[in-house]
């Protein structure tokens, strides 16, 4: 008899480090890769694995995210499948979710209604491919209360992650430590540690008991990684799942095991740059494990003019439907739907979101331009960072970020 699995996607984060991209939307609702939203990646992983009963717990600025899920993620109701956003319901009083564990505690009715054998709890704002079924099977075989997905990282970077310390068997978790300075390498690889991916598989009873006990602790931060996992580690009931063991159809040697936490402007930008190489570090063209989305009824992209210095071209770039490159040059960039780049403009190393208009002779370098921004004729973005810092957001690594609908000065 097939086991019953419910998937819970945690999508309530504010994403403060991604401002101004999260000024008007939840972090999982931020556009990514031209036609996608961040949440499409975790939902696609679950759907490809056959887990089609999914609840998405939302909280902050969720309208854009809710609308995307409602328009895109329509399952067969005949078969009882669904993807449904669930906001903070205040079932236990007039308060928001106090943390990711509290979000699940306040949503135990969803688990009780479905009565699953196991519960998948995944984050909504990472870029990766993974087959969750392999992790679930590993969890069932282990008999653990919880299995935590871990990705191998260099020991020298341990102080940048939540680190999973494992025993001699390489499976049982001995400690779950946040950014330790004295981490110890893995038994089979002394120069590596396991960093938590924020993905968990629980035996249902263990999850319900853990979040209920945590809710009674006034000193808890009610966080899955900070409180629930350490609670089960202390009981000796937590195992790690090595992301390296996850085998996906269609994966290449270059993109196998790719995972990005795009929680900062620089990591968000760098993840886009990973998409556009001839042999990309993360390959969106793997049709054996597709990333699903809905990007509207835009016509095909168009490139016009082709003489002298007025040539519509795109090199080492991803161009979405509805884009018109009119006598301009686009290089090393990701262009979302319904963008127009006008004559003699030069876009280089940019992430440009839906509805942006780039005026004639404008120059854009190393920038993220959010939706519906109008770049005036002759404007220069990313050319003079001192000037840009006075007008816009500039990341630590010098990426200029212009927010949704923000006015651009000449």
CSV table of C-alpha atoms in Angstrom, one decimal:
chain,number,residue,atom,x,y,z
A,1,UNK,CA,0.0,0.0,0.0
A,2,UNK,CA,1.4,3.4,-1.0
A,3,UNK,CA,2.4,5.7,1.9
A,4,UNK,CA,0.5,8.9,2.3
A,5,UNK,CA,2.6,12.1,2.1
A,6,UNK,CA,1.6,15.7,2.6
A,7,UNK,CA,4.0,18.5,1.5
A,8,UNK,CA,4.1,21.8,3.4
A,9,UNK,CA,6.0,24.6,1.8
A,10,UNK,CA,7.1,27.4,4.1
A,11,UNK,CA,6.6,30.7,2.1
A,12,UNK,CA,6.1,33.3,4.8
A,13,UNK,CA,9.5,35.0,4.9
A,14,UNK,CA,9.9,38.7,4.5
A,15,UNK,CA,13.1,38.6,2.6
A,16,UNK,CA,14.5,41.8,4.1
A,17,UNK,CA,18.0,41.2,2.5
A,18,UNK,CA,16.4,41.2,-0.9
A,19,UNK,CA,15.0,44.7,-0.6
A,20,UNK,CA,13.9,46.5,-2.8
A,21,UNK,CA,12.8,43.3,-4.7
A,22,UNK,CA,10.7,42.3,-1.7
A,23,UNK,CA,9.2,45.8,-1.1
A,24,UNK,CA,5.9,44.8,-2.7
A,25,UNK,CA,6.0,41.0,-2.6
A,26,UNK,CA,7.0,37.9,-0.5
A,27,UNK,CA,10.4,36.5,-1.2
A,28,UNK,CA,9.1,33.3,-2.7
A,29,UNK,CA,7.1,35.4,-5.2
A,30,UNK,CA,10.1,37.2,-6.5
A,31,UNK,CA,10.6,36.6,-10.3
A,32,UNK,CA,13.6,34.4,-11.2
A,33,UNK,CA,15.1,33.2,-14.4
A,34,UNK,CA,13.0,35.3,-16.8
A,35,UNK,CA,9.7,33.5,-16.7
A,36,UNK,CA,9.6,31.8,-13.2
A,37,UNK,CA,9.0,32.7,-9.6
A,38,UNK,CA,11.2,31.4,-6.9
A,39,UNK,CA,8.5,29.2,-5.5
A,40,UNK,CA,8.2,27.4,-8.9
A,41,UNK,CA,11.4,25.4,-8.1
A,42,UNK,CA,10.2,23.7,-4.9
A,43,UNK,CA,6.7,23.1,-6.3
A,44,UNK,CA,8.2,21.6,-9.5
A,45,UNK,CA,10.4,19.3,-7.5
A,46,UNK,CA,7.4,18.1,-5.5
A,47,UNK,CA,5.2,17.7,-8.6
A,48,UNK,CA,7.9,15.9,-10.6
A,49,UNK,CA,8.2,13.4,-7.7
A,50,UNK,CA,4.5,12.8,-7.7
A,51,UNK,CA,3.7,14.6,-4.4
A,52,UNK,CA,0.5,16.4,-5.4
A,53,UNK,CA,-1.0,17.4,-2.1
A,54,UNK,CA,0.8,20.6,-1.2
A,55,UNK,CA,-0.1,23.4,1.1
A,56,UNK,CA,1.9,26.7,1.0
A,57,UNK,CA,2.0,28.6,4.2
A,58,UNK,CA,2.2,32.3,3.5
A,59,UNK,CA,2.2,35.5,5.6
A,60,UNK,CA,3.9,38.7,4.5
A,61,UNK,CA,2.9,40.6,1.3
A,62,UNK,CA,1.5,37.4,-0.2
A,63,UNK,CA,-0.9,38.7,-2.8
A,64,UNK,CA,1.5,38.4,-5.8
A,65,UNK,CA,2.5,34.9,-4.6
A,66,UNK,CA,-1.1,33.8,-4.0
A,67,UNK,CA,-2.1,35.1,-7.5
A,68,UNK,CA,0.8,33.2,-9.1
A,69,UNK,CA,-0.1,29.9,-7.4
A,70,UNK,CA,-3.8,30.3,-8.2
A,71,UNK,CA,-3.1,31.0,-11.9
A,72,UNK,CA,-0.3,28.5,-12.4
A,73,UNK,CA,-0.6,25.5,-10.0
A,74,UNK,CA,-3.9,24.0,-10.9
A,75,UNK,CA,-4.0,20.3,-10.0
A,76,UNK,CA,-6.6,17.6,-10.9
A,77,UNK,CA,-9.4,18.0,-8.3
A,78,UNK,CA,-10.9,14.7,-9.6
A,79,UNK,CA,-7.8,12.9,-8.2
A,80,UNK,CA,-7.9,14.9,-5.0
A,81,UNK,CA,-4.7,16.8,-5.8
A,82,UNK,CA,-4.1,20.4,-4.9
A,83,UNK,CA,-1.6,23.2,-4.3
A,84,UNK,CA,-3.2,25.7,-2.1
A,85,UNK,CA,-1.8,28.9,-0.3
A,86,UNK,CA,-2.8,29.1,3.3
A,87,UNK,CA,-2.3,32.4,5.1
A,88,UNK,CA,-2.0,32.8,8.9
A,89,UNK,CA,-5.5,31.8,10.0
A,90,UNK,CA,-5.1,33.0,13.6
A,91,UNK,CA,-6.8,29.8,14.7
A,92,UNK,CA,-5.2,30.2,18.1
A,93,UNK,CA,-5.8,33.8,18.7
A,94,UNK,CA,-5.2,37.2,17.0
A,95,UNK,CA,-1.5,36.8,16.1
A,96,UNK,CA,0.8,36.1,13.2
A,97,UNK,CA,3.1,33.1,12.8
A,98,UNK,CA,5.8,33.5,15.4
A,99,UNK,CA,8.3,31.4,13.4
A,100,UNK,CA,8.3,28.5,10.9
A,101,UNK,CA,7.5,25.9,13.7
A,102,UNK,CA,4.7,28.0,14.9
A,103,UNK,CA,3.4,28.2,11.3
A,104,UNK,CA,3.0,24.5,11.3
A,105,UNK,CA,1.6,24.4,14.8
A,106,UNK,CA,-1.1,26.9,13.8
A,107,UNK,CA,-1.8,24.7,10.8
A,108,UNK,CA,-2.0,21.3,12.4
A,109,UNK,CA,-5.6,21.1,11.2
A,110,UNK,CA,-4.2,20.7,7.6
A,111,UNK,CA,-2.2,17.7,8.7
A,112,UNK,CA,-5.1,16.2,10.7
A,113,UNK,CA,-7.5,16.6,7.8
A,114,UNK,CA,-5.1,14.8,5.4
A,115,UNK,CA,-3.9,12.2,7.9
A,116,UNK,CA,-0.6,11.5,6.1
A,117,UNK,CA,2.0,9.0,7.2
A,118,UNK,CA,4.8,11.5,6.5
A,119,UNK,CA,5.1,15.2,6.1
A,120,UNK,CA,7.6,17.0,3.8
A,121,UNK,CA,8.5,20.4,5.1
A,122,UNK,CA,10.5,22.4,2.4
A,123,UNK,CA,11.5,26.0,2.1
A,124,UNK,CA,10.2,28.1,-0.8
A,125,UNK,CA,13.1,30.3,-1.8
A,126,UNK,CA,16.0,28.2,-2.9
A,127,UNK,CA,17.0,27.4,-6.5
A,128,UNK,CA,17.8,23.8,-7.1
A,129,UNK,CA,16.5,20.5,-8.5
A,130,UNK,CA,15.8,17.5,-6.2
A,131,UNK,CA,13.8,14.4,-6.2
A,132,UNK,CA,12.0,14.5,-2.8
A,133,UNK,CA,10.8,10.9,-3.2
A,134,UNK,CA,14.4,9.6,-2.8
A,135,UNK,CA,14.7,11.5,0.5
A,136,UNK,CA,11.3,10.2,1.7
A,137,UNK,CA,12.4,6.6,0.9
A,138,UNK,CA,15.6,7.2,2.8
A,139,UNK,CA,13.7,8.5,5.7
A,140,UNK,CA,11.3,5.6,5.8
A,141,UNK,CA,14.2,3.1,5.7
A,142,UNK,CA,16.0,4.8,8.5
A,143,UNK,CA,13.1,4.8,11.0
A,144,UNK,CA,14.1,8.3,12.2
A,145,UNK,CA,11.6,10.9,13.4
A,146,UNK,CA,13.1,13.5,11.0
A,147,UNK,CA,15.5,13.5,8.1
A,148,UNK,CA,17.3,16.7,7.3
A,149,UNK,CA,18.7,17.4,3.7
A,150,UNK,CA,22.4,18.3,3.9
A,151,UNK,CA,24.6,19.6,1.1
A,152,UNK,CA,28.3,19.1,1.3
A,153,UNK,CA,30.3,22.4,1.7
A,154,UNK,CA,34.0,23.1,2.3
A,155,UNK,CA,35.0,22.9,6.0
A,156,UNK,CA,36.5,26.4,5.6
A,157,UNK,CA,33.0,27.8,4.9
A,158,UNK,CA,31.3,26.2,7.9
A,159,UNK,CA,30.9,29.5,9.7
A,160,UNK,CA,28.5,30.6,6.9
A,161,UNK,CA,25.9,27.8,7.3
A,162,UNK,CA,23.8,25.9,9.7
A,163,UNK,CA,26.0,22.9,10.1
A,164,UNK,CA,24.9,19.3,10.6
A,165,UNK,CA,27.3,17.4,12.8
A,166,UNK,CA,27.0,13.6,12.2
A,167,UNK,CA,28.2,10.5,14.1
A,168,UNK,CA,30.6,7.9,12.9
A,169,UNK,CA,28.0,6.2,10.8
A,170,UNK,CA,27.6,9.4,8.7
A,171,UNK,CA,23.8,9.4,9.1
A,172,UNK,CA,22.7,10.1,12.7
A,173,UNK,CA,22.9,13.8,13.6
A,174,UNK,CA,24.8,14.5,16.8
A,175,UNK,CA,24.3,18.3,16.8
A,176,UNK,CA,22.8,21.0,14.7
A,177,UNK,CA,24.9,24.2,15.0
A,178,UNK,CA,24.5,27.6,13.5
A,179,UNK,CA,27.6,29.0,11.8
A,180,UNK,CA,30.1,27.3,14.1
A,181,UNK,CA,33.8,28.4,14.2
A,182,UNK,CA,35.1,25.0,15.3
A,183,UNK,CA,33.2,22.6,12.9
A,184,UNK,CA,34.6,19.1,12.4
A,185,UNK,CA,34.7,17.5,8.9
A,186,UNK,CA,32.6,14.5,7.8
A,187,UNK,CA,33.7,11.0,8.7
A,188,UNK,CA,34.2,10.1,5.0
A,189,UNK,CA,35.5,13.6,4.0
A,190,UNK,CA,37.4,15.5,6.7
A,191,UNK,CA,37.5,18.7,4.5
A,192,UNK,CA,33.7,18.9,4.1
A,193,UNK,CA,30.7,19.6,6.3
A,194,UNK,CA,27.0,19.2,5.8
A,195,UNK,CA,25.1,22.5,5.5
A,196,UNK,CA,21.4,22.3,6.1
A,197,UNK,CA,19.3,22.9,3.0
A,198,UNK,CA,16.2,23.8,5.1
A,199,UNK,CA,14.4,20.7,3.8
A,200,UNK,CA,12.9,18.1,6.1
A,201,UNK,CA,10.9,14.9,6.1
A,202,UNK,CA,9.0,14.0,9.2
A,203,UNK,CA,7.1,11.1,10.5
A,204,UNK,CA,3.8,12.7,11.1
A,205,UNK,CA,3.4,11.9,14.8
A,206,UNK,CA,6.9,13.1,15.6
A,207,UNK,CA,6.3,16.4,13.8
A,208,UNK,CA,2.9,17.1,15.5
A,209,UNK,CA,4.3,16.2,19.0
A,210,UNK,CA,7.5,18.4,18.4
A,211,UNK,CA,5.7,21.5,17.3
A,212,UNK,CA,3.1,21.1,20.1
A,213,UNK,CA,5.8,20.8,22.7
A,214,UNK,CA,7.7,23.8,21.2
A,215,UNK,CA,4.5,25.9,21.3
A,216,UNK,CA,4.5,25.6,25.1
A,217,UNK,CA,8.1,26.8,25.5
A,218,UNK,CA,8.1,30.6,26.1
A,219,UNK,CA,11.9,30.7,25.5
A,220,UNK,CA,11.7,29.2,22.0
A,221,UNK,CA,12.0,31.2,18.8
A,222,UNK,CA,9.6,28.6,17.3
A,223,UNK,CA,11.9,27.9,14.4
A,224,UNK,CA,12.2,24.6,12.5
A,225,UNK,CA,16.0,24.7,12.2
A,226,UNK,CA,16.7,26.5,15.4
A,227,UNK,CA,14.3,24.6,17.8
A,228,UNK,CA,12.5,21.6,16.3
A,229,UNK,CA,15.5,19.9,14.7
A,230,UNK,CA,17.7,20.3,17.8
A,231,UNK,CA,14.9,18.9,20.0
A,232,UNK,CA,14.8,15.7,17.9
A,233,UNK,CA,18.6,15.6,17.6
A,234,UNK,CA,18.7,15.6,21.4
A,235,UNK,CA,16.4,12.6,21.5
A,236,UNK,CA,18.6,10.8,19.0
A,237,UNK,CA,15.9,10.7,16.4
A,238,UNK,CA,17.3,12.8,13.5
A,239,UNK,CA,19.2,11.6,10.5
A,240,UNK,CA,20.8,13.4,7.6
A,241,UNK,CA,20.1,12.9,3.9
A,242,UNK,CA,23.1,13.5,1.6
A,243,UNK,CA,22.0,15.7,-1.3
A,244,UNK,CA,24.9,14.2,-3.3
A,245,UNK,CA,23.0,10.9,-3.4
A,246,UNK,CA,20.0,12.4,-5.1
A,247,UNK,CA,20.0,11.3,-8.7
A,248,UNK,CA,18.0,13.2,-11.3
A,249,UNK,CA,17.2,12.2,-14.9
A,250,UNK,CA,18.7,14.6,-17.4
A,251,UNK,CA,21.3,16.0,-15.0
A,252,UNK,CA,24.7,16.9,-16.3
A,253,UNK,CA,28.0,16.6,-14.5
A,254,UNK,CA,28.2,20.4,-14.4
A,255,UNK,CA,24.9,21.1,-12.8
A,256,UNK,CA,24.5,17.9,-10.6
A,257,UNK,CA,24.0,18.9,-7.0
A,258,UNK,CA,23.4,22.6,-7.7
A,259,UNK,CA,21.7,24.4,-4.8
A,260,UNK,CA,21.5,28.2,-4.2
A,261,UNK,CA,20.2,30.1,-1.3
A,262,UNK,CA,19.3,33.4,-3.0
A,263,UNK,CA,18.7,35.3,0.2
A,264,UNK,CA,20.9,38.4,-0.7
A,265,UNK,CA,21.0,40.6,-3.8
A,266,UNK,CA,24.4,39.3,-4.7
A,267,UNK,CA,23.5,35.7,-4.5
A,268,UNK,CA,20.3,36.4,-6.4
A,269,UNK,CA,22.3,38.1,-9.2
A,270,UNK,CA,25.0,35.4,-9.2
A,271,UNK,CA,22.3,32.6,-9.5
A,272,UNK,CA,21.1,34.3,-12.6
A,273,UNK,CA,24.6,34.4,-14.1
A,274,UNK,CA,24.8,30.7,-13.4
A,275,UNK,CA,22.0,30.2,-16.0
A,276,UNK,CA,23.5,31.8,-19.1
A,277,UNK,CA,26.7,30.0,-19.9
A,278,UNK,CA,26.9,27.7,-23.0
A,279,UNK,CA,27.1,24.8,-20.5
A,280,UNK,CA,25.2,26.4,-17.6
A,281,UNK,CA,26.0,25.8,-14.0
A,282,UNK,CA,22.3,25.4,-13.5
A,283,UNK,CA,20.6,24.0,-16.6
A,284,UNK,CA,17.0,25.1,-17.1
A,285,UNK,CA,16.9,23.1,-20.3
A,286,UNK,CA,16.6,19.7,-18.6
A,287,UNK,CA,13.3,18.5,-20.0
A,288,UNK,CA,13.4,15.3,-18.0
A,289,UNK,CA,12.8,17.3,-14.8
A,290,UNK,CA,11.1,20.5,-15.9
A,291,UNK,CA,10.5,23.6,-13.9
A,292,UNK,CA,6.8,24.4,-14.4
A,293,UNK,CA,5.4,27.9,-14.5
A,294,UNK,CA,2.9,30.1,-16.3
A,295,UNK,CA,4.1,33.3,-18.1
A,296,UNK,CA,1.0,34.5,-20.0
A,297,UNK,CA,0.2,34.7,-23.6
A,298,UNK,CA,3.2,36.6,-24.9
A,299,UNK,CA,4.2,36.3,-28.5
A,300,UNK,CA,7.7,35.1,-29.4
A,301,UNK,CA,10.7,37.2,-28.8
A,302,UNK,CA,11.7,39.4,-31.7
A,303,UNK,CA,15.1,41.0,-32.9
A,304,UNK,CA,14.9,43.8,-35.4
A,305,UNK,CA,17.3,46.0,-37.4
A,306,UNK,CA,20.5,44.6,-38.7
A,307,UNK,CA,22.7,47.2,-40.3
A,308,UNK,CA,25.8,49.2,-39.3
A,309,UNK,CA,25.8,49.8,-35.5
A,310,UNK,CA,22.0,49.3,-35.2
A,311,UNK,CA,21.6,45.6,-34.9
A,312,UNK,CA,19.2,43.7,-32.6
A,313,UNK,CA,21.4,41.0,-31.0
A,314,UNK,CA,21.6,38.9,-27.8
A,315,UNK,CA,24.7,37.0,-26.8
A,316,UNK,CA,25.1,34.6,-23.9
A,317,UNK,CA,21.7,35.6,-22.7
A,318,UNK,CA,18.2,34.2,-22.0
A,319,UNK,CA,15.4,36.1,-23.8
A,320,UNK,CA,11.8,35.5,-22.7
A,321,UNK,CA,8.6,35.6,-24.9
A,322,UNK,CA,7.3,39.1,-25.7
A,323,UNK,CA,10.7,40.7,-25.7
A,324,UNK,CA,11.7,43.1,-28.6
A,325,UNK,CA,15.3,43.8,-29.0
A,326,UNK,CA,15.2,46.7,-31.5
A,327,UNK,CA,18.7,47.6,-32.8
A,328,UNK,CA,20.3,47.1,-29.4
A,329,UNK,CA,22.9,44.7,-27.9
A,330,UNK,CA,22.1,42.4,-25.0
A,331,UNK,CA,25.0,40.5,-23.5
A,332,UNK,CA,25.2,38.1,-20.5
A,333,UNK,CA,21.7,39.0,-19.3
A,334,UNK,CA,18.4,37.4,-18.4
A,335,UNK,CA,15.4,39.3,-19.9
A,336,UNK,CA,11.9,38.6,-18.7
A,337,UNK,CA,8.7,38.8,-20.8
A,338,UNK,CA,7.4,42.0,-22.4
A,339,UNK,CA,10.7,44.0,-22.2
A,340,UNK,CA,11.7,46.4,-25.0
A,341,UNK,CA,15.3,47.3,-25.6
A,342,UNK,CA,15.5,50.2,-28.0
A,343,UNK,CA,18.1,51.2,-30.6
A,344,UNK,CA,21.8,51.6,-29.7
A,345,UNK,CA,21.1,50.6,-26.1
A,346,UNK,CA,23.6,48.2,-24.5
A,347,UNK,CA,22.6,45.8,-21.7
A,348,UNK,CA,25.4,43.8,-20.2
A,349,UNK,CA,25.3,41.5,-17.2
A,350,UNK,CA,21.7,42.5,-16.2
A,351,UNK,CA,18.6,40.8,-14.8
A,352,UNK,CA,15.6,42.7,-16.3
A,353,UNK,CA,12.1,41.8,-15.2
A,354,UNK,CA,8.8,42.0,-16.9
A,355,UNK,CA,7.5,45.2,-18.5
A,356,UNK,CA,10.8,47.2,-18.5
A,357,UNK,CA,11.5,49.7,-21.3
A,358,UNK,CA,15.1,50.5,-22.1
A,359,UNK,CA,15.4,53.8,-24.0
A,360,UNK,CA,17.7,54.5,-27.0
A,361,UNK,CA,21.5,54.7,-26.2
A,362,UNK,CA,20.9,53.7,-22.6
A,363,UNK,CA,23.7,51.7,-20.9
A,364,UNK,CA,22.9,49.1,-18.2
A,365,UNK,CA,25.7,47.1,-16.6
A,366,UNK,CA,25.7,44.6,-13.7
A,367,UNK,CA,22.2,45.5,-12.6
A,368,UNK,CA,18.8,44.1,-11.5
A,369,UNK,CA,15.9,46.1,-12.9
A,370,UNK,CA,12.5,45.2,-11.3
A,371,UNK,CA,9.1,45.3,-13.2
A,372,UNK,CA,7.7,48.2,-15.1
A,373,UNK,CA,10.8,50.5,-14.8
A,374,UNK,CA,11.3,53.0,-17.6
A,375,UNK,CA,15.0,53.6,-18.5
A,376,UNK,CA,15.1,57.0,-20.2
A,377,UNK,CA,17.0,57.6,-23.5
A,378,UNK,CA,20.7,58.0,-22.8
A,379,UNK,CA,20.5,56.9,-19.1
A,380,UNK,CA,23.5,55.1,-17.6
A,381,UNK,CA,23.0,52.4,-14.9
A,382,UNK,CA,26.1,50.7,-13.4
A,383,UNK,CA,28.6,53.0,-15.1
A,384,UNK,CA,29.2,55.4,-12.2
A,385,UNK,CA,28.6,53.5,-8.9
A,386,UNK,CA,29.2,56.5,-6.7
A,387,UNK,CA,26.3,58.3,-8.5
A,388,UNK,CA,24.1,55.1,-8.4
A,389,UNK,CA,24.5,54.8,-4.7
A,390,UNK,CA,22.9,58.2,-4.2
A,391,UNK,CA,19.9,57.2,-6.3
A,392,UNK,CA,19.4,53.4,-6.0
A,393,UNK,CA,20.3,50.4,-4.0
A,394,UNK,CA,23.8,49.0,-4.7
A,395,UNK,CA,24.8,45.6,-3.4
A,396,UNK,CA,28.1,44.8,-1.6
A,397,UNK,CA,29.5,43.5,-4.9
A,398,UNK,CA,28.4,46.5,-6.9
A,399,UNK,CA,25.2,45.3,-8.4
A,400,UNK,CA,22.8,48.2,-9.0
A,401,UNK,CA,19.2,47.4,-8.1
A,402,UNK,CA,16.2,49.5,-9.2
A,403,UNK,CA,12.9,48.6,-7.5
A,404,UNK,CA,9.5,47.9,-9.1
A,405,UNK,CA,8.3,51.0,-10.9
A,406,UNK,CA,11.1,53.2,-9.5
A,407,UNK,CA,11.8,56.4,-11.3
A,408,UNK,CA,15.2,56.5,-13.1
A,409,UNK,CA,17.1,59.8,-13.1
A,410,UNK,CA,19.2,61.1,-16.0
